[in-house]
XYZ file of N, CA and C in Angstrom:
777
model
N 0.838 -1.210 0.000
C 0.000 0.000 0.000
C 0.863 1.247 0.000
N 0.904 2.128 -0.842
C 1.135 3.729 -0.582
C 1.057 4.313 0.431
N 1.119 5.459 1.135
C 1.129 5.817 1.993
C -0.667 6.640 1.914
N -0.831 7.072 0.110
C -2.104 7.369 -0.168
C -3.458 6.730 0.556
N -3.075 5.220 0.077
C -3.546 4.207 0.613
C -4.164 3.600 1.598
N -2.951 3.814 2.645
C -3.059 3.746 3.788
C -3.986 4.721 4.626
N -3.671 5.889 4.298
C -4.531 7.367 4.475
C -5.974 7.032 4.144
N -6.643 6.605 3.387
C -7.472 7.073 2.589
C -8.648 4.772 3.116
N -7.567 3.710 3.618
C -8.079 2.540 4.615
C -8.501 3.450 6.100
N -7.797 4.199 6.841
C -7.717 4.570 7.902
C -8.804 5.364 8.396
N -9.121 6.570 7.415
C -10.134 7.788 7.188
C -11.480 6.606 7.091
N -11.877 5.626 6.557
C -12.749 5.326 5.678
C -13.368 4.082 7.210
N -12.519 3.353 7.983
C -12.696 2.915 9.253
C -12.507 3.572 9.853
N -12.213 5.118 10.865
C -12.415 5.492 11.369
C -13.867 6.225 11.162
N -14.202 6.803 10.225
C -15.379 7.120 9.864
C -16.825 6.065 10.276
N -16.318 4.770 9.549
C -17.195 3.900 9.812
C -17.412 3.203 11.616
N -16.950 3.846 12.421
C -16.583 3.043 13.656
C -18.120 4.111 14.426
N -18.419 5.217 13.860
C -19.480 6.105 14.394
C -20.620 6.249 12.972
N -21.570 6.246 13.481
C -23.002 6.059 12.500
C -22.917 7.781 11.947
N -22.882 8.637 12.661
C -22.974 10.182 12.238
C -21.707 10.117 11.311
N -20.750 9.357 10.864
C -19.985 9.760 10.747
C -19.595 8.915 9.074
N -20.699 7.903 8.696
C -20.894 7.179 7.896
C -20.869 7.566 6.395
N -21.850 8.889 6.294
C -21.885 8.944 5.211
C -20.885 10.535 4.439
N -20.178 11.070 5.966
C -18.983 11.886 5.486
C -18.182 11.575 3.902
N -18.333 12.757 3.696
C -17.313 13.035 2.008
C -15.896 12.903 2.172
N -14.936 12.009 2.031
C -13.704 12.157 2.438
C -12.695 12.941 0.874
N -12.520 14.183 1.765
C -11.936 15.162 0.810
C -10.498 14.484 -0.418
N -10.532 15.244 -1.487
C -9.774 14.639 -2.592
C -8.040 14.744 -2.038
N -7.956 16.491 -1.503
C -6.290 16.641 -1.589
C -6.161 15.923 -0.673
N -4.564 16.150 -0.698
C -3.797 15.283 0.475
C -3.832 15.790 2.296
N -3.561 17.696 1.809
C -3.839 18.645 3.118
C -5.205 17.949 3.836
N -6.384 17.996 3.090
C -7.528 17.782 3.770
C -7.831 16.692 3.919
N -7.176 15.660 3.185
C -6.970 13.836 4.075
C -6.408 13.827 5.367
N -5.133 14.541 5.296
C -4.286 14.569 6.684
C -5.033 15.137 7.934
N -5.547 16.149 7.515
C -6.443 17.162 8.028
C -7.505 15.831 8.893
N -8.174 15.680 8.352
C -9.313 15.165 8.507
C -8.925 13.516 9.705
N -7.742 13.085 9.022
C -7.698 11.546 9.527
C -7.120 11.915 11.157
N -6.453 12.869 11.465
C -5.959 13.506 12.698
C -6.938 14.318 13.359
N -7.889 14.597 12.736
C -9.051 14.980 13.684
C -9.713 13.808 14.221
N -9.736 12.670 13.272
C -10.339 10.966 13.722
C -9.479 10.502 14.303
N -8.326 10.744 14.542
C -7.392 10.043 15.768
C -7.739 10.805 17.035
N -8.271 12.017 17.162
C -8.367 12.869 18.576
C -9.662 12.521 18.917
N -10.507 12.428 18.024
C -12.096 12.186 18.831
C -12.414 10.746 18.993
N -11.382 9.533 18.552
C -11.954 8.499 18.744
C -11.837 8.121 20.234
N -13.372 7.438 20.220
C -13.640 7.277 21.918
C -12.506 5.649 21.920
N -12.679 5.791 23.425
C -12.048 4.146 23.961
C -12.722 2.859 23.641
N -12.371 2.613 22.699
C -12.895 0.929 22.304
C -11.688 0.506 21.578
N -12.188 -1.056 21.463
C -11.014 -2.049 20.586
C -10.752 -1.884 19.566
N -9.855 -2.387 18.915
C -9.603 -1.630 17.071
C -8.949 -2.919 16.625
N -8.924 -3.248 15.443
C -8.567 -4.203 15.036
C -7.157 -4.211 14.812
N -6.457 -6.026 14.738
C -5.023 -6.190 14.539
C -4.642 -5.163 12.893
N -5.408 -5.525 12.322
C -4.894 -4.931 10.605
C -5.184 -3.220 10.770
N -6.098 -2.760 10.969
C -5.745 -1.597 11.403
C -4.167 -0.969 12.139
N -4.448 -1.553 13.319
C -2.829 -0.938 13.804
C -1.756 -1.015 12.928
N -2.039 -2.653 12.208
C -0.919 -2.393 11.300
C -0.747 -1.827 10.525
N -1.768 -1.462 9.489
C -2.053 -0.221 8.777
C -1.410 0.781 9.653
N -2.388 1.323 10.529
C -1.810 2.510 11.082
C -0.408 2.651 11.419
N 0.433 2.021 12.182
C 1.817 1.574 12.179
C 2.350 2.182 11.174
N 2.383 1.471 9.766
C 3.023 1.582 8.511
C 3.267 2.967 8.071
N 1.720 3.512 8.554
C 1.137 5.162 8.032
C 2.223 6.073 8.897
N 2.194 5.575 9.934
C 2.348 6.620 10.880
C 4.021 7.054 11.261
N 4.474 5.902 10.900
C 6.515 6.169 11.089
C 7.000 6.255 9.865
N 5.814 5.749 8.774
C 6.429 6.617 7.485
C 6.123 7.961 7.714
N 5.091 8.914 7.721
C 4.890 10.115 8.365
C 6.152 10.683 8.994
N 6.413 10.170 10.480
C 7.356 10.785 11.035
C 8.837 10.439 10.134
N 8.882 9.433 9.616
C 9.731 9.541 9.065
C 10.312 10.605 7.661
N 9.522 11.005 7.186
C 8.892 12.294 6.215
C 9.196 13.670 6.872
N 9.065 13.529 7.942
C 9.272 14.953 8.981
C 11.259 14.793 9.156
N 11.607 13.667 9.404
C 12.966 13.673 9.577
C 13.254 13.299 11.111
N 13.635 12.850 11.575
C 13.974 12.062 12.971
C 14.869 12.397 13.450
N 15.061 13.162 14.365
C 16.417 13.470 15.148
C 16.857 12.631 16.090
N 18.336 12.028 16.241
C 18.939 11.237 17.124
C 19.562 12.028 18.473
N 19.121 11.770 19.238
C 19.716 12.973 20.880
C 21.463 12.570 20.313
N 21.860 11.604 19.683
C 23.251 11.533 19.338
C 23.820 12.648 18.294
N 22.628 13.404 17.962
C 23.026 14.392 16.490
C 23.347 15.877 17.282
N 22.722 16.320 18.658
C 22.614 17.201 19.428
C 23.931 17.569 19.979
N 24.039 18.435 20.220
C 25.866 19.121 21.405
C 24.993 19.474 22.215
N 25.887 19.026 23.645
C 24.894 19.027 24.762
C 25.551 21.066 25.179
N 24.900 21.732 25.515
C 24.976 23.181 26.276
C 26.390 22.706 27.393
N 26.255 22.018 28.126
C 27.152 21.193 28.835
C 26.948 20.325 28.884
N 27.496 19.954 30.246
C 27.297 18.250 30.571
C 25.898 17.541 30.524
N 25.444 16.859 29.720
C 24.051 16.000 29.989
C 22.965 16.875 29.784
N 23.162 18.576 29.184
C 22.075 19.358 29.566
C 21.997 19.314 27.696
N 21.113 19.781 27.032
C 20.742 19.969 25.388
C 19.735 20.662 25.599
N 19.546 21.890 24.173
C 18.766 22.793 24.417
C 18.159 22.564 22.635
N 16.692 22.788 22.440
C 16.377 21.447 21.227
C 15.173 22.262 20.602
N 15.647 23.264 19.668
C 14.021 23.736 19.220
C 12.861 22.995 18.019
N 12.539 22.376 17.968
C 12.087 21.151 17.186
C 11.056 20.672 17.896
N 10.351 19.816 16.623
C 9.129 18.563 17.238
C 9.577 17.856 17.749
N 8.821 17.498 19.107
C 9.387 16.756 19.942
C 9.215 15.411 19.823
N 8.351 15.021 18.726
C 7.251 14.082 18.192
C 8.248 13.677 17.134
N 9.103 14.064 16.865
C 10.739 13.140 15.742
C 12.199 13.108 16.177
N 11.777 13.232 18.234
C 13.476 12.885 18.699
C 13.352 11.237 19.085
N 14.628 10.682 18.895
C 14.743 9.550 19.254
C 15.641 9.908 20.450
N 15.345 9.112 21.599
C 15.661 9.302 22.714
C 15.094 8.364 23.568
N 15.158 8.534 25.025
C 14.972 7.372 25.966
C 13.237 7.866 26.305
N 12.855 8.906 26.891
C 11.640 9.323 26.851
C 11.730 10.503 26.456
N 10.080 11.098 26.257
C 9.572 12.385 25.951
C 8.490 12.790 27.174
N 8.608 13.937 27.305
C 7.553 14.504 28.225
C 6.333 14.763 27.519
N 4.858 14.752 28.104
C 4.005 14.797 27.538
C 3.174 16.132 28.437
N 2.838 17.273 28.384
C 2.017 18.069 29.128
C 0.679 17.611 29.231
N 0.405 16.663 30.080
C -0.806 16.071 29.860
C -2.381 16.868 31.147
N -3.156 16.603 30.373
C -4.504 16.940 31.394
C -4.754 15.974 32.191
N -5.412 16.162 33.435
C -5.817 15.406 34.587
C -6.681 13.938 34.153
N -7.217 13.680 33.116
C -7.660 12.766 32.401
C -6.461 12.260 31.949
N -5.604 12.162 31.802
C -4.552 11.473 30.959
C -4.609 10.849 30.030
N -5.780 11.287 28.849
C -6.033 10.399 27.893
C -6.245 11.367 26.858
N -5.371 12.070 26.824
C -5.016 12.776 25.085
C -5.860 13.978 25.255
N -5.535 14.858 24.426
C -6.690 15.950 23.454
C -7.753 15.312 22.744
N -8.745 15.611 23.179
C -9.828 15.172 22.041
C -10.200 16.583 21.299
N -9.836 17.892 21.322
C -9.883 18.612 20.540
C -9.477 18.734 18.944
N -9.993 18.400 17.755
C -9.692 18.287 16.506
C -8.571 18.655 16.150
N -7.489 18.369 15.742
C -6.445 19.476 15.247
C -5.428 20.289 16.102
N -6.215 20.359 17.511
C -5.568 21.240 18.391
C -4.099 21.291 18.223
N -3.322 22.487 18.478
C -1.954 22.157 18.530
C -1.081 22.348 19.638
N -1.524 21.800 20.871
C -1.119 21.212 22.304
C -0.188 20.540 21.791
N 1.023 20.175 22.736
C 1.662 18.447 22.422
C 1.092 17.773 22.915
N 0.122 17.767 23.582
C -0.816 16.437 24.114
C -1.395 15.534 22.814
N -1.983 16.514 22.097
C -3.012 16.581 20.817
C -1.273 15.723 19.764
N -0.318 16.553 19.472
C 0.376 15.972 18.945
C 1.024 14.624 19.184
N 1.362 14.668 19.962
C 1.824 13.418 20.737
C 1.122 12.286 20.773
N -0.224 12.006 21.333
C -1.583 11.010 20.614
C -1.480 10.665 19.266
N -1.392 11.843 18.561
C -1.925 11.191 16.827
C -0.431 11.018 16.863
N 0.569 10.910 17.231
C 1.706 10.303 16.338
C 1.875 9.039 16.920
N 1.954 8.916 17.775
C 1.884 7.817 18.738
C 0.620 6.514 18.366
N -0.052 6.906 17.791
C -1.353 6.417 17.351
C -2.020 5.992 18.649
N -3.650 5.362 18.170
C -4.620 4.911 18.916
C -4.132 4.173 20.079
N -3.204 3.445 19.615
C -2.558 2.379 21.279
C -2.529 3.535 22.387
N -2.239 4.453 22.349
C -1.336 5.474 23.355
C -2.515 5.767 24.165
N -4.001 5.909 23.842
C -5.088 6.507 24.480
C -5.295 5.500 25.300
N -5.336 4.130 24.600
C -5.783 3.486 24.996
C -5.144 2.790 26.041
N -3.575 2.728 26.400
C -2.670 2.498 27.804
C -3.118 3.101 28.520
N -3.362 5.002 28.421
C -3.299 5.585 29.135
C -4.486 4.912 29.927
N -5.659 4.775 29.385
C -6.662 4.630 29.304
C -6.711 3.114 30.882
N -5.771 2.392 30.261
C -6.002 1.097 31.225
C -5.096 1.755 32.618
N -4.193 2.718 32.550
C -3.219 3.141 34.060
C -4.374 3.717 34.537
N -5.166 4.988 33.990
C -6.345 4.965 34.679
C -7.556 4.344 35.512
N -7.805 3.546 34.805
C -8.547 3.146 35.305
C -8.189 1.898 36.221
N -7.222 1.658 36.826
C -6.486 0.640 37.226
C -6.451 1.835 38.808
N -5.689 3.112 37.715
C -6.277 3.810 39.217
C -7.127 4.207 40.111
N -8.106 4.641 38.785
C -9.573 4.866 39.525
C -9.816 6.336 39.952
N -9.056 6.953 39.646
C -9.216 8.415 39.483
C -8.525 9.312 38.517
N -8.574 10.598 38.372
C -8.048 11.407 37.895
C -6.453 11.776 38.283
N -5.647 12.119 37.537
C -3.993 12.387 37.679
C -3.952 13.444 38.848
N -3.241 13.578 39.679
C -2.517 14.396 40.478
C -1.714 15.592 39.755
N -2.238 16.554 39.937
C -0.920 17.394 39.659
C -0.179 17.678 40.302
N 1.174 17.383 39.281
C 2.591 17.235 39.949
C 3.381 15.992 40.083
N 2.560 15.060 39.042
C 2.989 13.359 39.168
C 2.935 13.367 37.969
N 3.628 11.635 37.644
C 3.544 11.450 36.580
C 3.384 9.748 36.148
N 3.087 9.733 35.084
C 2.838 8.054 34.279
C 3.970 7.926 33.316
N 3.933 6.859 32.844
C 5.183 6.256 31.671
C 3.961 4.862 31.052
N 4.425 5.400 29.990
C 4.073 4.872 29.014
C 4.575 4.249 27.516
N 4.531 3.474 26.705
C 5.049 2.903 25.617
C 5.534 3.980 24.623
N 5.662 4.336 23.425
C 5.853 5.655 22.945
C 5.178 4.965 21.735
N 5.183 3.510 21.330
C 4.454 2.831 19.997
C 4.867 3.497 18.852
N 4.117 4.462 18.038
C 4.877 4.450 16.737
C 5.799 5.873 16.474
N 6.251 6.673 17.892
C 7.101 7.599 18.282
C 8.548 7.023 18.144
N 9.750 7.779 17.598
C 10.620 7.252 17.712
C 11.613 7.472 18.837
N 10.942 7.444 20.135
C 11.726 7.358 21.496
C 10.859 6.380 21.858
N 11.937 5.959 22.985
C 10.924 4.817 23.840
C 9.942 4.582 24.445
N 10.167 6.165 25.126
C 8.938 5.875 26.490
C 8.125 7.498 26.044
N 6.921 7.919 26.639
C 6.379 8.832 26.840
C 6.136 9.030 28.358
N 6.399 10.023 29.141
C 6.227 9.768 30.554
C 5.253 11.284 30.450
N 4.239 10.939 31.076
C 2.775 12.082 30.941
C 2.618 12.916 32.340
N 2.648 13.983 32.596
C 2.752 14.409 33.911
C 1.737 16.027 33.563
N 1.038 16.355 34.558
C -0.129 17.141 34.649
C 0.451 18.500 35.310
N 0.380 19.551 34.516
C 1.655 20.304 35.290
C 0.486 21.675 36.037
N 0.588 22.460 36.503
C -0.276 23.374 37.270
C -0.798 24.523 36.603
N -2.414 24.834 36.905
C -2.785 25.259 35.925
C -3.084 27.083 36.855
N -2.209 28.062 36.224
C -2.458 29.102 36.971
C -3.180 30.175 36.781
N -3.408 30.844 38.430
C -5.075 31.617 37.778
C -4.343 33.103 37.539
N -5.346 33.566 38.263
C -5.025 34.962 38.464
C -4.000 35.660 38.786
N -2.858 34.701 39.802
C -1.218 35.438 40.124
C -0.707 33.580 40.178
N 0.645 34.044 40.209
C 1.548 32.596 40.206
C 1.616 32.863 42.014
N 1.371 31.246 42.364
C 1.509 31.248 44.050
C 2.652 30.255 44.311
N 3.254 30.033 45.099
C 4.047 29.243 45.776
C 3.879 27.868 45.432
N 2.535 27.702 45.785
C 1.902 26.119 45.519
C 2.233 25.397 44.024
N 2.101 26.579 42.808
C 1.991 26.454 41.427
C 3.805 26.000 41.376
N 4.387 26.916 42.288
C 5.680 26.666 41.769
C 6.403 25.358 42.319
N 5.838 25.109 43.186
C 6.343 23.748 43.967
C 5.818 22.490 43.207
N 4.515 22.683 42.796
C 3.972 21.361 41.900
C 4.259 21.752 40.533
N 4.773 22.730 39.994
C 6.026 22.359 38.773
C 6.798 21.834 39.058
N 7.288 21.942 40.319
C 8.852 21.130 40.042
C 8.780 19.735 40.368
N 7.591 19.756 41.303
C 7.275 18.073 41.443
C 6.965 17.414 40.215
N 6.512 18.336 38.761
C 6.273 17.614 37.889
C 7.600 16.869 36.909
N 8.381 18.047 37.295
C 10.210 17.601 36.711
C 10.733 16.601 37.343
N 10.428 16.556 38.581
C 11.203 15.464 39.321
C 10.869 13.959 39.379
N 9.357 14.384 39.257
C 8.320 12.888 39.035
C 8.820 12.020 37.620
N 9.062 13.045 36.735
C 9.070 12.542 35.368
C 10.603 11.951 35.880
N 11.446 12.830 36.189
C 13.082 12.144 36.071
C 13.302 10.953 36.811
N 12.112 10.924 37.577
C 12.372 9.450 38.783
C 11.900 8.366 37.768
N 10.779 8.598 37.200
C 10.347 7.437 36.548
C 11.452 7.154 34.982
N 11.986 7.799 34.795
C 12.534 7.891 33.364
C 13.874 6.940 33.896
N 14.567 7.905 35.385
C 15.013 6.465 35.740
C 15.204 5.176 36.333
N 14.088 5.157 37.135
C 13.348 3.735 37.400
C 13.325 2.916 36.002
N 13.270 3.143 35.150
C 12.776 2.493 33.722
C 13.676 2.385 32.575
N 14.632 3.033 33.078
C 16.096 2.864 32.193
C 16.180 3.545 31.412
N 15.761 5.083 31.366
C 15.633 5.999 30.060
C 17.155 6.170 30.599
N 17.558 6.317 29.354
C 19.669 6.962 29.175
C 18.768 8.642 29.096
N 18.258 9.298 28.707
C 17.625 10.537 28.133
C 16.439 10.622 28.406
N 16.185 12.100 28.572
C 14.682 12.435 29.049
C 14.572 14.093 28.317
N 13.585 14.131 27.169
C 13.208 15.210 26.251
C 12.230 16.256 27.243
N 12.355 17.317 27.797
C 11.215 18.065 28.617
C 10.009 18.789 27.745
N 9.166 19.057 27.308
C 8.692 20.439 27.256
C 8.564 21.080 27.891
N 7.878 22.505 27.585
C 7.640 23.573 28.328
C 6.208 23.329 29.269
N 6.688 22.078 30.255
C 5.024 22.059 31.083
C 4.858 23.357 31.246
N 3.073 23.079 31.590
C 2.122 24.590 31.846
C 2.393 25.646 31.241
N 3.688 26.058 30.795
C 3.417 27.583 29.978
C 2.635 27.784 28.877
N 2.000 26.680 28.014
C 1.001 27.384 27.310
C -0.866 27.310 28.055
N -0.994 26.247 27.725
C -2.819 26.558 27.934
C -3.030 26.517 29.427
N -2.119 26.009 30.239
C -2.209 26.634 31.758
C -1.581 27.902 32.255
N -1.101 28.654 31.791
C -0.838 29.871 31.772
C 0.197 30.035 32.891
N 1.501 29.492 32.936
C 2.666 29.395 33.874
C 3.359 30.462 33.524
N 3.480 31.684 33.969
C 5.295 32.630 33.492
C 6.445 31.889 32.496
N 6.497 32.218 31.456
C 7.684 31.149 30.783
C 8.949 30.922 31.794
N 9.089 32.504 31.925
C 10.473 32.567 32.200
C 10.728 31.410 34.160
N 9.868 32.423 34.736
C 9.899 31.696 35.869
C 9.596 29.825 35.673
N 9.138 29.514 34.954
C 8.912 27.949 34.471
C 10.695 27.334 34.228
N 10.961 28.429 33.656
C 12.105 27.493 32.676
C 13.354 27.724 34.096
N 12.962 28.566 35.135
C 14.359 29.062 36.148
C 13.658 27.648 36.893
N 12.560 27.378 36.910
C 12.011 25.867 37.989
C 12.708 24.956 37.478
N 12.544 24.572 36.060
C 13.151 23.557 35.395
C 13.960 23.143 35.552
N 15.215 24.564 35.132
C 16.528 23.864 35.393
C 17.395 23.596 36.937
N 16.559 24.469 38.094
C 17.245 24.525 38.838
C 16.800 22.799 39.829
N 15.574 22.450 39.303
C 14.885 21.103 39.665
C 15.605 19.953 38.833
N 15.924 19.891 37.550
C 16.939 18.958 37.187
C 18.477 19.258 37.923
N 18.751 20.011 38.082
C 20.183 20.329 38.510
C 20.523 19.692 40.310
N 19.212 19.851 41.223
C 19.187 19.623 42.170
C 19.077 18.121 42.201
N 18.172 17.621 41.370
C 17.766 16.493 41.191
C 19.090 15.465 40.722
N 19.886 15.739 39.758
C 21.249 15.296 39.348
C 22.612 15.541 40.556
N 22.156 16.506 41.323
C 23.347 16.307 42.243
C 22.871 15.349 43.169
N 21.461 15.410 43.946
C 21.123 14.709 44.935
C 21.355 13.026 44.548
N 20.805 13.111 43.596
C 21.188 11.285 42.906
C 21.982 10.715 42.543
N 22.814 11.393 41.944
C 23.703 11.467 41.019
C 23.389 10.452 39.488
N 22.429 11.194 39.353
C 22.127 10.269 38.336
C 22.774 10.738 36.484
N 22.893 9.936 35.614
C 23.510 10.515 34.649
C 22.545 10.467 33.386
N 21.305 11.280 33.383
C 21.074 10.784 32.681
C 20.756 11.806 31.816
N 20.745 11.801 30.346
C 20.614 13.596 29.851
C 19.385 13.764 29.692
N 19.544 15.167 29.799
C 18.241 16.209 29.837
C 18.336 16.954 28.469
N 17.233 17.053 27.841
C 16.855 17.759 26.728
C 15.751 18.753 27.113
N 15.458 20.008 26.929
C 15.184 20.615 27.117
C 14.674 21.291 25.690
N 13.166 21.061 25.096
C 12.753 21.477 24.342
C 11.547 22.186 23.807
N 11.945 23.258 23.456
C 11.229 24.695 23.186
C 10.400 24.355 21.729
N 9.470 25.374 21.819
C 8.852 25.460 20.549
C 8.643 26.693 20.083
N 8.398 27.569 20.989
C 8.624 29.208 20.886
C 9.974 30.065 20.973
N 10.405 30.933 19.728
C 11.527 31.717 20.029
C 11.822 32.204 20.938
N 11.117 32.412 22.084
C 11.099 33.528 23.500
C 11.300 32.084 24.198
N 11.187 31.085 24.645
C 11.925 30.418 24.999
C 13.018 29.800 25.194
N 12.864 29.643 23.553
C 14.569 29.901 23.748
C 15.704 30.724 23.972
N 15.031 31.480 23.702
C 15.926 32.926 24.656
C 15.704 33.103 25.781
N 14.913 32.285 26.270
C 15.211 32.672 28.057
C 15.720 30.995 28.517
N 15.601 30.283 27.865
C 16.379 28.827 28.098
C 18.229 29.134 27.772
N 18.314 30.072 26.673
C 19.853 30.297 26.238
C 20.737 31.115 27.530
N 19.634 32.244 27.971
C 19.638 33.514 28.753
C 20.255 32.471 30.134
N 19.894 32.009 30.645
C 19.547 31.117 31.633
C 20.740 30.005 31.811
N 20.835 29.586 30.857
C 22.083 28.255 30.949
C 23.416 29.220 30.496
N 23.123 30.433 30.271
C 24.757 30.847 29.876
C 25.027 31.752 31.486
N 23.798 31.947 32.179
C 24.055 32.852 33.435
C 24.698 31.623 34.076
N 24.064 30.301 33.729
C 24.786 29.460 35.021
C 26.321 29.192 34.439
């Protein structure tokens, strides 16, 4: 199968898996195939999916990332020791894990299109990823903690693990509390990354976008919570640190050249 192909099996069962959704026009170009089949990866609810599907999807989906280009944490110069500073999709590093800014549900964006990394991270990862999350949940029986975190498979991501952590969502002023359960969210992730044998751990920018965290004050939590965290343990394991906004990286550059 083509990759056309594949696109165009995927759109046509996801469609068919909902009755409203049956007699949809599946658009000619390619933009509005892509378009469309990644809005059906975010709204599909939790149920079973078939073996040939995944594999389909599989095929679709690391040719995709592979199309985007794949970065090896081996292609990177670290800022210093173990530290890398990474402006890129975080959704084509190969590495030990990736951070996921996840919601208290821990089961993806269901917003169409959205462009969260939650939302990204799901559709690249494909359908399996909702659906783990889906069983740690409910195994737990409640909603995520903020300031903790899960690990998870990464499936058709080219790092290993995804480790999902719920970072603090701030209101009206930044309080003490917000800043302490950021850093519990850095530290949660680095414990589990190495409980689990990640050599590498990719960060984003928890909470600074749709929870509304101070960048700058976020990124002084970050590093000074990995840094504490690496002396107290001594653990070796590298940190990537990756931006998606120019003003981040200028206060991530600003920041590691003061230290």
């Amino acid at each position: 199968m083509t990759q056309s192909d594949r696109r165009i099996y995927l759109i046509k069962e996801l469609l068919a898996e909902e009755p409203q959704y049956r007699d949809y026009e599946i658009p000619d170009d390619e933009y509005s195939q892509k378009r469309l089949l990644r809005a059906l990866f975010n709204v599909r609810l939790l149920k079973p999916i078939s073996d040939e599907f995944l594999k389909i999807q599989d095929e679709y989906l690391r040719e995709e990332t592979m199309g985007k280009g794949i970065t090896d944490i081996s292609d990177l110069a670290p800022v210093r020791d173990d530290i890398y500073l990474w402006q890129e999709d975080i959704t084509t590093l190969r590495c030990g894990a990736i951070v996921n800014a996840a919601n208290s549900a821990l089961l993806g964006c269901f917003v169409p299109n959205h462009g969260c990394i939650d939302n990204a991270i799901h559709t690249y990862a494909g359908v399996q990823l909702r659906l783990a999350c889906n069983e740690i949940m409910q195994k737990q029986g409640h909603e995520e903690e903020t300031g903790t975190a899960k690990i998870t498979p990464a499936f058709n991501l080219p790092c290993d693990h995804v480790i999902h952590s719920v970072g603090p969502i701030v209101g009206w002023r930044l309080t003490e509390r917000d800043k302490k359960l950021l850093a519990s969210c850095y530290r949660s992730c680095l414990e589990l990354a190495d409980k689990n044998g990640a050599p590498s751990i990719a960060f984003c920018c928890i909470s600074t976008g749709e929870f509304h965290f101070p960048n700058g004050k976020a990124a002084e939590i970050a590093l000074r919570t990995v840094s504490d965290y690496k002396k107290e343990t001594h653990s070796e394991i590298k940190v990537i640190f990756n931006v998606f906004k120019d003003a981040d990286l200028e206060i991530y550059e600003k920041l590691l050249r003061a230290d």
